[in-house]
Amino acid sequence: MRDTAKHQGLRNQLITVLKEKGITDVAVLDAIQKIPRHLFLNSSFEDYAYQDKAFPIGAGQTISQPYTVAFQSQLLEVQKDHKVLEIGTGSGYQTAVLCGIGAKVYTIERQNELFKSTSLLLPKLGIRPKYISFGDGYKGLPNYAPFDSIIVTAGAPFIPKPLMAQLKVGGRLVIPLGEDHQIMTLLIRKNETQFEKHEFGEFRFVPLLENKN
Ligand code: SAH
């Protein structure tokens, strides 16, 4: 597995594209600039890894488009040492970006094949989330709650109640909502019972599926 000057050059071009599309968060851009996205993809996609596109990662799933990763990460307003819960580990690329920003990342994947391959890949790349869990993201991780922020990386038909309950007061939940296409939605927890809702543009994700374990 190699990361070369050529890859770094392509990443620099990707950063320019993301800035043109409106990404401004320096910590997010810095993380994307240093994470070798091509190593999260099957080698046959290596030449395309720094295009702003989603790609298949096996088990019928996709690695999110860099713009989507950047947009969701920016909405989270992650600070160093924040506890962040991610639903849908997938390739581990979004996990790596959050770790790159300095977050303590807890992530859940329901596909066993992806859970196993990503659990092996991340430490090889020197990326160490706090916890990678094989299970159902609809339930969150009650034993590790509360979280400063929660990111869902699959299209959800509704906002799972357990995720709202596991968010700190002042915390942010970023979730693409909808079945066929999704509206990027940000919930900010105002107090024990109240959440403020903000909606952003339309995105397309693979579905957040009910657990089959
Ligand atoms: N963050 C990933 C995106 C992967 S696509 C990346 O950067 O590559 C979404 C992922 O969510 C898939 O891997 C899918 O298996 C997973 N997923 C779908 N429903 C889930 C659920 N209920 N719990 C946990 N993971 C789920």
mmCIF file of C-alpha atoms and ligand atoms in Angstrom:
data_model
loop_
_atom_site.group_PDB
_atom_site.id
_atom_site.type_symbol
_atom_site.label_atom_id
_atom_site.label_comp_id
_atom_site.label_asym_id
_atom_site.label_seq_id
_atom_site.Cartn_x
_atom_site.Cartn_y
_atom_site.Cartn_z
ATOM 1 C CA MET A 1 0.000 0.000 0.000
ATOM 2 C CA ARG A 2 1.560 3.233 -1.121
ATOM 3 C CA ASP A 3 0.853 6.920 -0.895
ATOM 4 C CA THR A 4 2.944 8.868 -3.390
ATOM 5 C CA ALA A 5 3.602 12.474 -4.414
ATOM 6 C CA LYS A 6 1.219 11.860 -7.327
ATOM 7 C CA HIS A 7 -1.591 10.959 -4.905
ATOM 8 C CA GLN A 8 -0.805 14.021 -2.783
ATOM 9 C CA GLY A 9 -1.002 16.165 -5.916
ATOM 10 C CA LEU A 10 -4.414 14.729 -6.780
ATOM 11 C CA ARG A 11 -5.563 15.371 -3.198
ATOM 12 C CA ASN A 12 -4.480 19.002 -3.484
ATOM 13 C CA GLN A 13 -6.645 19.297 -6.615
ATOM 14 C CA LEU A 14 -9.556 17.705 -4.746
ATOM 15 C CA ILE A 15 -9.183 20.317 -1.986
ATOM 16 C CA THR A 16 -9.487 23.062 -4.613
ATOM 17 C CA VAL A 17 -12.687 21.427 -5.928
ATOM 18 C CA LEU A 18 -14.160 21.146 -2.412
ATOM 19 C CA LYS A 19 -13.386 24.813 -1.689
ATOM 20 C CA GLU A 20 -15.059 25.801 -4.976
ATOM 21 C CA LYS A 21 -18.129 23.829 -3.906
ATOM 22 C CA GLY A 22 -18.288 25.833 -0.663
ATOM 23 C CA ILE A 23 -16.389 23.834 1.960
ATOM 24 C CA THR A 24 -14.623 26.293 4.287
ATOM 25 C CA ASP A 25 -13.819 24.356 7.487
ATOM 26 C CA VAL A 26 -10.009 24.274 7.619
ATOM 27 C CA ALA A 27 -9.821 21.255 9.950
ATOM 28 C CA VAL A 28 -12.027 19.237 7.553
ATOM 29 C CA LEU A 29 -10.023 20.298 4.484
ATOM 30 C CA ASP A 30 -6.720 19.516 6.256
ATOM 31 C CA ALA A 31 -7.936 16.026 7.181
ATOM 32 C CA ILE A 32 -9.068 15.305 3.595
ATOM 33 C CA GLN A 33 -5.738 16.609 2.311
ATOM 34 C CA LYS A 34 -3.795 14.100 4.372
ATOM 35 C CA ILE A 35 -5.959 10.948 4.189
ATOM 36 C CA PRO A 36 -5.074 8.577 1.329
ATOM 37 C CA ARG A 37 -8.585 7.928 -0.024
ATOM 38 C CA HIS A 38 -7.221 5.600 -2.733
ATOM 39 C CA LEU A 39 -6.276 3.091 -0.012
ATOM 40 C CA PHE A 40 -9.941 2.803 1.042
ATOM 41 C CA LEU A 41 -10.970 1.651 -2.439
ATOM 42 C CA ASN A 42 -10.391 -1.467 -4.461
ATOM 43 C CA SER A 43 -7.135 -0.928 -6.392
ATOM 44 C CA SER A 44 -9.033 -0.932 -9.698
ATOM 45 C CA PHE A 45 -10.452 2.477 -8.689
ATOM 46 C CA GLU A 46 -7.083 3.898 -7.671
ATOM 47 C CA ASP A 47 -6.863 6.293 -10.621
ATOM 48 C CA TYR A 48 -10.298 7.746 -9.842
ATOM 49 C CA ALA A 49 -9.993 7.965 -6.060
ATOM 50 C CA TYR A 50 -9.569 11.748 -6.014
ATOM 51 C CA GLN A 51 -12.469 12.533 -8.291
ATOM 52 C CA ASP A 52 -15.388 13.939 -6.346
ATOM 53 C CA LYS A 53 -17.447 10.751 -6.758
ATOM 54 C CA ALA A 54 -18.902 7.869 -4.757
ATOM 55 C CA PHE A 55 -17.622 4.335 -5.540
ATOM 56 C CA PRO A 56 -18.686 0.778 -4.711
ATOM 57 C CA ILE A 57 -16.874 -0.768 -1.722
ATOM 58 C CA GLY A 58 -18.400 -4.265 -1.761
ATOM 59 C CA ALA A 59 -21.432 -5.749 -0.020
ATOM 60 C CA GLY A 60 -23.600 -3.464 -2.208
ATOM 61 C CA GLN A 61 -22.335 -0.372 -0.357
ATOM 62 C CA THR A 62 -20.557 2.804 -1.416
ATOM 63 C CA ILE A 63 -17.850 5.106 -0.101
ATOM 64 C CA SER A 64 -19.454 8.557 0.085
ATOM 65 C CA GLN A 65 -18.434 11.286 -2.333
ATOM 66 C CA PRO A 66 -15.672 13.528 -0.845
ATOM 67 C CA TYR A 67 -17.984 16.566 -1.019
ATOM 68 C CA THR A 68 -20.597 14.713 1.033
ATOM 69 C CA VAL A 69 -17.985 13.625 3.600
ATOM 70 C CA ALA A 70 -16.734 17.213 3.819
ATOM 71 C CA PHE A 71 -20.247 18.702 4.010
ATOM 72 C CA GLN A 72 -21.381 16.364 6.792
ATOM 73 C CA SER A 73 -18.104 16.769 8.708
ATOM 74 C CA GLN A 74 -18.388 20.556 8.471
ATOM 75 C CA LEU A 75 -21.971 20.504 9.799
ATOM 76 C CA LEU A 76 -20.807 18.472 12.817
ATOM 77 C CA GLU A 77 -18.450 21.292 13.931
ATOM 78 C CA VAL A 78 -16.102 18.715 15.410
ATOM 79 C CA GLN A 79 -13.569 19.965 17.942
ATOM 80 C CA LYS A 80 -10.451 18.091 18.933
ATOM 81 C CA ASP A 81 -11.279 15.382 21.521
ATOM 82 C CA HIS A 82 -15.023 15.516 20.820
ATOM 83 C CA LYS A 83 -16.740 12.157 21.212
ATOM 84 C CA VAL A 84 -18.356 11.423 17.847
ATOM 85 C CA LEU A 85 -20.649 8.524 16.958
ATOM 86 C CA GLU A 86 -20.752 7.436 13.315
ATOM 87 C CA ILE A 87 -23.495 5.174 11.942
ATOM 88 C CA GLY A 88 -22.320 3.234 8.866
ATOM 89 C CA THR A 89 -18.542 2.627 9.036
ATOM 90 C CA GLY A 90 -18.443 1.292 5.455
ATOM 91 C CA SER A 91 -14.966 1.749 3.973
ATOM 92 C CA GLY A 92 -13.809 3.683 7.055
ATOM 93 C CA TYR A 93 -13.015 6.808 5.028
ATOM 94 C CA GLN A 94 -15.410 9.105 6.907
ATOM 95 C CA THR A 95 -14.131 7.547 10.156
ATOM 96 C CA ALA A 96 -10.578 8.422 9.090
ATOM 97 C CA VAL A 97 -11.529 12.033 8.321
ATOM 98 C CA LEU A 98 -13.117 12.416 11.772
ATOM 99 C CA CYS A 99 -10.057 10.847 13.437
ATOM 100 C CA GLY A 100 -7.897 13.203 11.332
ATOM 101 C CA ILE A 101 -9.751 16.178 12.841
ATOM 102 C CA GLY A 102 -8.833 14.813 16.274
ATOM 103 C CA ALA A 103 -12.208 13.366 17.321
ATOM 104 C CA LYS A 104 -12.635 10.285 19.483
ATOM 105 C CA VAL A 105 -14.677 8.216 17.056
ATOM 106 C CA TYR A 106 -17.132 5.406 17.835
ATOM 107 C CA THR A 107 -18.501 3.793 14.695
ATOM 108 C CA ILE A 108 -21.088 1.096 13.913
ATOM 109 C CA GLU A 109 -21.417 -1.145 10.832
ATOM 110 C CA ARG A 110 -24.089 -3.778 10.210
ATOM 111 C CA GLN A 111 -22.464 -5.623 7.278
ATOM 112 C CA ASN A 112 -20.106 -8.222 8.731
ATOM 113 C CA GLU A 113 -17.863 -8.317 5.656
ATOM 114 C CA LEU A 114 -17.259 -4.546 5.751
ATOM 115 C CA PHE A 115 -16.953 -4.521 9.547
ATOM 116 C CA LYS A 116 -14.162 -7.099 9.332
ATOM 117 C CA SER A 117 -12.242 -5.620 6.407
ATOM 118 C CA THR A 118 -12.401 -2.040 7.732
ATOM 119 C CA SER A 119 -11.443 -3.148 11.266
ATOM 120 C CA LEU A 120 -8.246 -4.559 9.719
ATOM 121 C CA LEU A 121 -7.558 -1.673 7.333
ATOM 122 C CA LEU A 122 -7.750 1.305 9.705
ATOM 123 C CA PRO A 123 -4.952 0.282 12.116
ATOM 124 C CA LYS A 124 -2.756 -0.591 9.113
ATOM 125 C CA LEU A 125 -3.097 3.033 8.023
ATOM 126 C CA GLY A 126 -2.361 4.256 11.565
ATOM 127 C CA ILE A 127 -5.972 5.365 12.098
ATOM 128 C CA ARG A 128 -7.381 4.502 15.509
ATOM 129 C CA PRO A 129 -11.046 5.069 16.252
ATOM 130 C CA LYS A 130 -11.974 4.452 19.900
ATOM 131 C CA TYR A 131 -14.376 1.677 19.003
ATOM 132 C CA ILE A 132 -15.619 -0.106 15.874
ATOM 133 C CA SER A 133 -18.844 -1.941 16.601
ATOM 134 C CA PHE A 134 -20.631 -4.642 14.594
ATOM 135 C CA GLY A 135 -24.302 -3.975 15.134
ATOM 136 C CA ASP A 136 -27.391 -1.935 14.464
ATOM 137 C CA GLY A 137 -26.879 1.787 14.113
ATOM 138 C CA TYR A 138 -30.584 2.475 14.777
ATOM 139 C CA LYS A 139 -29.808 1.670 18.421
ATOM 140 C CA GLY A 140 -26.650 3.791 18.681
ATOM 141 C CA LEU A 141 -24.188 2.878 21.441
ATOM 142 C CA PRO A 142 -25.997 3.527 24.762
ATOM 143 C CA ASN A 143 -23.050 2.215 26.798
ATOM 144 C CA TYR A 144 -20.758 4.919 25.409
ATOM 145 C CA ALA A 145 -23.271 7.811 25.332
ATOM 146 C CA PRO A 146 -23.566 10.773 25.490
ATOM 147 C CA PHE A 147 -21.840 12.031 22.335
ATOM 148 C CA ASP A 148 -20.839 15.560 21.301
ATOM 149 C CA SER A 149 -22.065 14.748 17.831
ATOM 150 C CA ILE A 150 -23.557 11.944 15.766
ATOM 151 C CA ILE A 151 -23.231 11.422 12.011
ATOM 152 C CA VAL A 152 -25.387 9.012 10.015
ATOM 153 C CA THR A 153 -23.839 8.046 6.659
ATOM 154 C CA ALA A 154 -26.791 6.141 5.174
ATOM 155 C CA GLY A 155 -30.231 7.407 4.125
ATOM 156 C CA ALA A 156 -32.615 7.125 7.080
ATOM 157 C CA PRO A 157 -36.419 6.922 6.702
ATOM 158 C CA PHE A 158 -36.791 8.694 10.093
ATOM 159 C CA ILE A 159 -34.613 9.956 12.950
ATOM 160 C CA PRO A 160 -33.956 7.022 15.304
ATOM 161 C CA LYS A 161 -35.056 8.036 18.847
ATOM 162 C CA PRO A 162 -32.059 6.357 20.543
ATOM 163 C CA LEU A 163 -29.690 8.613 18.588
ATOM 164 C CA MET A 164 -31.506 11.736 19.830
ATOM 165 C CA ALA A 165 -31.319 10.387 23.383
ATOM 166 C CA GLN A 166 -27.550 9.751 23.088
ATOM 167 C CA LEU A 167 -26.725 13.329 22.076
ATOM 168 C CA LYS A 168 -25.323 15.791 24.656
ATOM 169 C CA VAL A 169 -27.193 19.052 25.249
ATOM 170 C CA GLY A 170 -25.625 21.427 22.707
ATOM 171 C CA GLY A 171 -24.683 18.428 20.548
ATOM 172 C CA ARG A 172 -25.274 18.066 16.810
ATOM 173 C CA LEU A 173 -26.825 15.168 14.881
ATOM 174 C CA VAL A 174 -26.302 15.144 11.108
ATOM 175 C CA ILE A 175 -28.560 12.717 9.241
ATOM 176 C CA PRO A 176 -29.668 12.381 5.601
ATOM 177 C CA LEU A 177 -33.439 11.889 5.788
ATOM 178 C CA GLY A 178 -35.585 10.237 3.129
ATOM 179 C CA GLU A 179 -36.065 7.011 1.220
ATOM 180 C CA ASP A 180 -35.420 7.585 -2.472
ATOM 181 C CA HIS A 181 -33.303 10.707 -2.054
ATOM 182 C CA GLN A 182 -32.381 12.443 1.180
ATOM 183 C CA ILE A 183 -32.475 15.920 2.683
ATOM 184 C CA MET A 184 -29.385 16.596 4.766
ATOM 185 C CA THR A 185 -30.743 17.391 8.195
ATOM 186 C CA LEU A 186 -29.030 18.890 11.250
ATOM 187 C CA LEU A 187 -30.575 18.573 14.718
ATOM 188 C CA ILE A 188 -29.092 20.646 17.540
ATOM 189 C CA ARG A 189 -30.059 19.573 21.045
ATOM 190 C CA LYS A 190 -31.178 22.685 22.940
ATOM 191 C CA ASN A 191 -32.012 21.029 26.261
ATOM 192 C CA GLU A 192 -33.357 17.726 27.624
ATOM 193 C CA THR A 193 -36.502 17.841 25.507
ATOM 194 C CA GLN A 194 -35.986 20.340 22.678
ATOM 195 C CA PHE A 195 -34.163 19.993 19.370
ATOM 196 C CA GLU A 196 -33.691 22.632 16.696
ATOM 197 C CA LYS A 197 -33.950 21.361 13.120
ATOM 198 C CA HIS A 198 -32.132 22.732 10.062
ATOM 199 C CA GLU A 199 -32.416 21.382 6.522
ATOM 200 C CA PHE A 200 -29.791 21.547 3.803
ATOM 201 C CA GLY A 201 -29.719 20.315 0.206
ATOM 202 C CA GLU A 202 -30.604 17.045 -1.431
ATOM 203 C CA PHE A 203 -28.178 14.099 -1.342
ATOM 204 C CA ARG A 204 -28.241 10.413 -2.308
ATOM 205 C CA PHE A 205 -27.169 7.640 0.067
ATOM 206 C CA VAL A 206 -27.528 3.882 0.310
ATOM 207 C CA PRO A 207 -30.323 3.053 2.774
ATOM 208 C CA LEU A 208 -29.952 2.769 6.540
ATOM 209 C CA LEU A 209 -31.271 -0.756 6.966
ATOM 210 C CA GLU A 210 -32.977 -2.381 9.919
ATOM 211 C CA ASN A 211 -30.704 -4.791 11.689
ATOM 212 C CA LYS A 212 -30.491 -8.423 10.590
ATOM 213 C CA ASN A 213 -28.054 -9.671 13.279
HETATM 214 N N1 SAH B 1 -19.102 6.239 6.052
HETATM 215 C C1 SAH B 1 -18.992 5.276 4.958
HETATM 216 C C2 SAH B 1 -20.233 5.276 4.102
HETATM 217 C C3 SAH B 1 -20.627 3.895 3.756
HETATM 218 S S1 SAH B 1 -22.219 3.709 3.022
HETATM 219 C C4 SAH B 1 -17.734 5.519 4.146
HETATM 220 O O1 SAH B 1 -17.096 6.569 4.321
HETATM 221 O O2 SAH B 1 -17.353 4.650 3.369
HETATM 222 C C5 SAH B 1 -23.249 3.443 4.443
HETATM 223 C C6 SAH B 1 -22.906 2.288 5.339
HETATM 224 O O3 SAH B 1 -23.946 2.182 6.312
HETATM 225 C C7 SAH B 1 -22.819 0.927 4.656
HETATM 226 O O4 SAH B 1 -21.574 0.350 4.921
HETATM 227 C C8 SAH B 1 -23.962 0.123 5.291
HETATM 228 O O5 SAH B 1 -23.670 -1.254 5.444
HETATM 229 C C9 SAH B 1 -24.104 0.811 6.631
HETATM 230 N N2 SAH B 1 -25.407 0.621 7.289
HETATM 231 C C10 SAH B 1 -26.640 0.565 6.729
HETATM 232 N N3 SAH B 1 -27.585 0.395 7.671
HETATM 233 C C11 SAH B 1 -26.932 0.344 8.870
HETATM 234 C C12 SAH B 1 -27.357 0.175 10.232
HETATM 235 N N4 SAH B 1 -28.647 0.021 10.562
HETATM 236 N N5 SAH B 1 -26.406 0.162 11.198
HETATM 237 C C13 SAH B 1 -25.093 0.330 10.891
HETATM 238 N N6 SAH B 1 -24.625 0.486 9.631
HETATM 239 C C14 SAH B 1 -25.538 0.501 8.632
#
